[in-house]
Amino acid sequence: MNKKMMNVPNALTVFRILAVPFIIALLYFPNPTTCLLATVFFLIAILTDLADGFWARKYNQVTNFGKFLDPLADKILIASVLIMLVELNWIPAWIAIVVIVRELLVTGLRAIAADKGQVIAADKYGKMKTIMQSVALVPLIYHYPFFGIDTAQLGFLLLLVAVVLTLYSGWNYLFGFYRIWGD
């Protein structure tokens, strides 16, 4: 990998992917300590998502590799955590299925549009969806009461809001694709 491709933003993105096995391993034996550590790793991973984009734009280090890997890292992180939460019976499988199918569908639609020379840009609802998924997963990963707060219930309620945003933003992408396809 050449130096231009492995700049600071791309290294942060790679770190986000590398954090996934640690998060999953910590959740594999859930207790307050491992879940707290998994939550910390998840928060760091989410913060790298904010930092890599900021750094890339500010220091003119945007690369095609980063454009490809950054959204992929987000999908790997979110999907992996959702699947693990299903495995732990902390969330119902249908939620993970909705989120993952939406991600696959939108990624596929964007690829088809790109093949036609069109771009279906990220919209504010897609960004809100990602933020809400991340916010919801923090208390879900921790899962244990925190200063009297039922984090599992709080996280689940936030995740339901994230699912609504996931479906709505998916619909927007589908509509955007339909406009391109109909031409």
XYZ file of C-alpha atoms in Angstrom:
183
model
C 0.000 0.000 0.000
C 1.542 3.324 -1.017
C 1.990 6.227 1.395
C -0.591 8.427 -0.304
C -3.232 5.742 0.068
C -2.425 5.039 3.744
C -2.788 8.551 5.076
C -4.211 9.491 8.493
C -7.901 9.410 7.453
C -7.532 5.999 5.817
C -5.604 4.669 8.820
C -8.486 5.790 11.056
C -10.925 3.987 8.775
C -8.826 0.813 8.879
C -8.717 1.106 12.678
C -12.538 1.192 12.687
C -12.631 -2.131 10.858
C -9.949 -3.618 13.115
C -11.947 -2.588 16.204
C -14.855 -4.832 15.182
C -13.343 -8.182 16.279
C -12.425 -6.679 19.657
C -15.959 -5.379 20.180
C -17.450 -8.739 19.213
C -14.988 -10.689 21.381
C -15.785 -8.512 24.385
C -19.516 -8.984 23.857
C -19.087 -12.736 23.490
C -18.751 -13.016 27.286
C -21.091 -10.250 28.439
C -20.653 -8.782 31.880
C -20.502 -5.166 33.055
C -16.732 -4.933 32.489
C -16.584 -6.489 29.014
C -19.647 -4.554 27.889
C -18.146 -1.304 29.157
C -14.932 -2.039 27.242
C -16.931 -2.948 24.115
C -18.832 0.332 24.466
C -15.572 2.279 24.741
C -14.160 0.550 21.631
C -17.412 1.273 19.782
C -17.346 4.947 20.800
C -13.730 5.257 19.669
C -14.637 3.598 16.360
C -17.538 6.021 15.877
C -15.308 8.988 16.701
C -12.799 7.824 14.071
C -15.642 8.035 11.559
C -16.077 11.703 12.408
C -12.341 12.351 12.519
C -11.382 10.668 9.243
C -13.778 12.718 7.135
C -12.848 15.967 8.858
C -9.114 15.270 8.485
C -9.419 14.194 4.846
C -11.256 17.371 3.862
C -9.222 19.772 5.998
C -5.823 18.466 4.880
C -6.846 17.575 1.325
C -6.256 13.864 1.876
C -9.396 12.539 0.210
C -8.576 9.370 -1.748
C -10.619 6.960 -3.839
C -9.550 4.236 -1.415
C -10.995 6.274 1.465
C -14.199 7.021 -0.446
C -14.650 3.281 -0.911
C -13.476 2.072 2.494
C -15.127 4.647 4.793
C -18.761 3.695 4.093
C -17.771 0.015 4.006
C -16.195 0.345 7.462
C -19.409 1.924 8.764
C -21.483 -0.945 7.399
C -19.114 -3.586 8.799
C -19.136 -1.962 12.239
C -22.899 -1.468 12.501
C -23.872 -4.815 10.930
C -21.409 -6.790 13.049
C -22.642 -5.245 16.273
C -26.290 -5.769 15.295
C -25.648 -9.424 14.467
C -23.908 -9.922 17.810
C -26.777 -8.251 19.656
C -29.178 -10.654 17.921
C -26.944 -13.573 18.933
C -27.109 -12.360 22.546
C -30.928 -12.066 22.259
C -30.668 -8.380 23.152
C -32.525 -7.270 20.013
C -34.907 -9.112 17.685
C -33.442 -10.414 14.429
C -35.889 -8.449 12.285
C -34.185 -5.191 13.266
C -30.782 -6.395 12.103
C -32.345 -7.789 8.927
C -34.068 -4.476 8.100
C -30.872 -2.479 8.632
C -28.596 -4.880 6.752
C -30.995 -5.400 3.823
C -31.411 -1.626 3.496
C -27.628 -1.179 3.421
C -27.214 -3.879 0.772
C -30.090 -2.494 -1.296
C -28.845 1.096 -1.199
C -25.269 0.036 -1.939
C -26.498 -1.992 -4.907
C -28.680 0.843 -6.210
C -25.828 3.317 -5.914
C -23.523 0.938 -7.802
C -26.058 0.495 -10.611
C -26.591 4.267 -10.805
C -22.826 4.844 -10.887
C -22.574 2.344 -13.732
C -25.070 4.531 -15.607
C -22.906 7.575 -14.896
C -25.264 8.900 -12.232
C -24.615 9.618 -8.573
C -27.177 9.063 -5.857
C -25.684 11.305 -3.210
C -26.001 10.708 0.500
C -28.896 12.708 1.876
C -29.597 14.152 5.297
C -31.855 11.225 6.235
C -29.118 8.724 5.473
C -26.761 10.700 7.677
C -29.381 10.989 10.417
C -29.935 7.231 10.149
C -26.253 6.514 10.691
C -26.073 8.879 13.657
C -29.198 7.408 15.263
C -27.982 3.835 14.744
C -24.693 4.720 16.419
C -26.390 6.547 19.295
C -28.781 3.617 19.837
C -26.010 1.036 19.815
C -24.044 2.701 22.626
C -26.546 1.867 25.401
C -27.409 -1.448 23.739
C -23.779 -2.544 23.787
C -23.368 -1.551 27.425
C -26.680 -3.236 28.247
C -26.370 -3.000 32.044
C -28.054 -0.375 34.263
C -26.068 2.842 34.377
C -26.836 5.301 37.188
C -30.357 3.916 37.391
C -30.924 4.091 33.630
C -32.104 0.905 31.934
C -29.633 1.161 29.052
C -31.028 -1.911 27.298
C -34.514 -0.405 27.141
C -33.218 3.052 26.224
C -31.054 1.595 23.465
C -33.927 -0.475 22.114
C -36.246 2.544 21.941
C -33.549 4.578 20.187
C -32.959 1.673 17.814
C -36.643 1.662 16.876
C -36.295 5.336 15.913
C -33.184 4.377 13.930
C -35.166 1.662 12.116
C -37.799 4.219 11.082
C -35.036 6.497 9.752
C -33.401 3.487 8.089
C -36.603 2.636 6.237
C -37.340 6.261 5.341
C -33.843 6.945 4.031
C -33.930 3.652 2.128
C -37.184 4.758 0.521
C -35.546 8.067 -0.479
C -32.660 6.223 -2.143
C -35.090 3.899 -3.907
C -37.052 6.916 -5.161
C -33.819 8.612 -6.312
C -32.829 5.473 -8.172
C -36.276 5.228 -9.758
C -35.925 8.782 -11.087
C -32.593 7.852 -12.694
C -33.796 4.471 -13.949
C -36.947 5.993 -15.428
C -34.901 8.309 -17.670
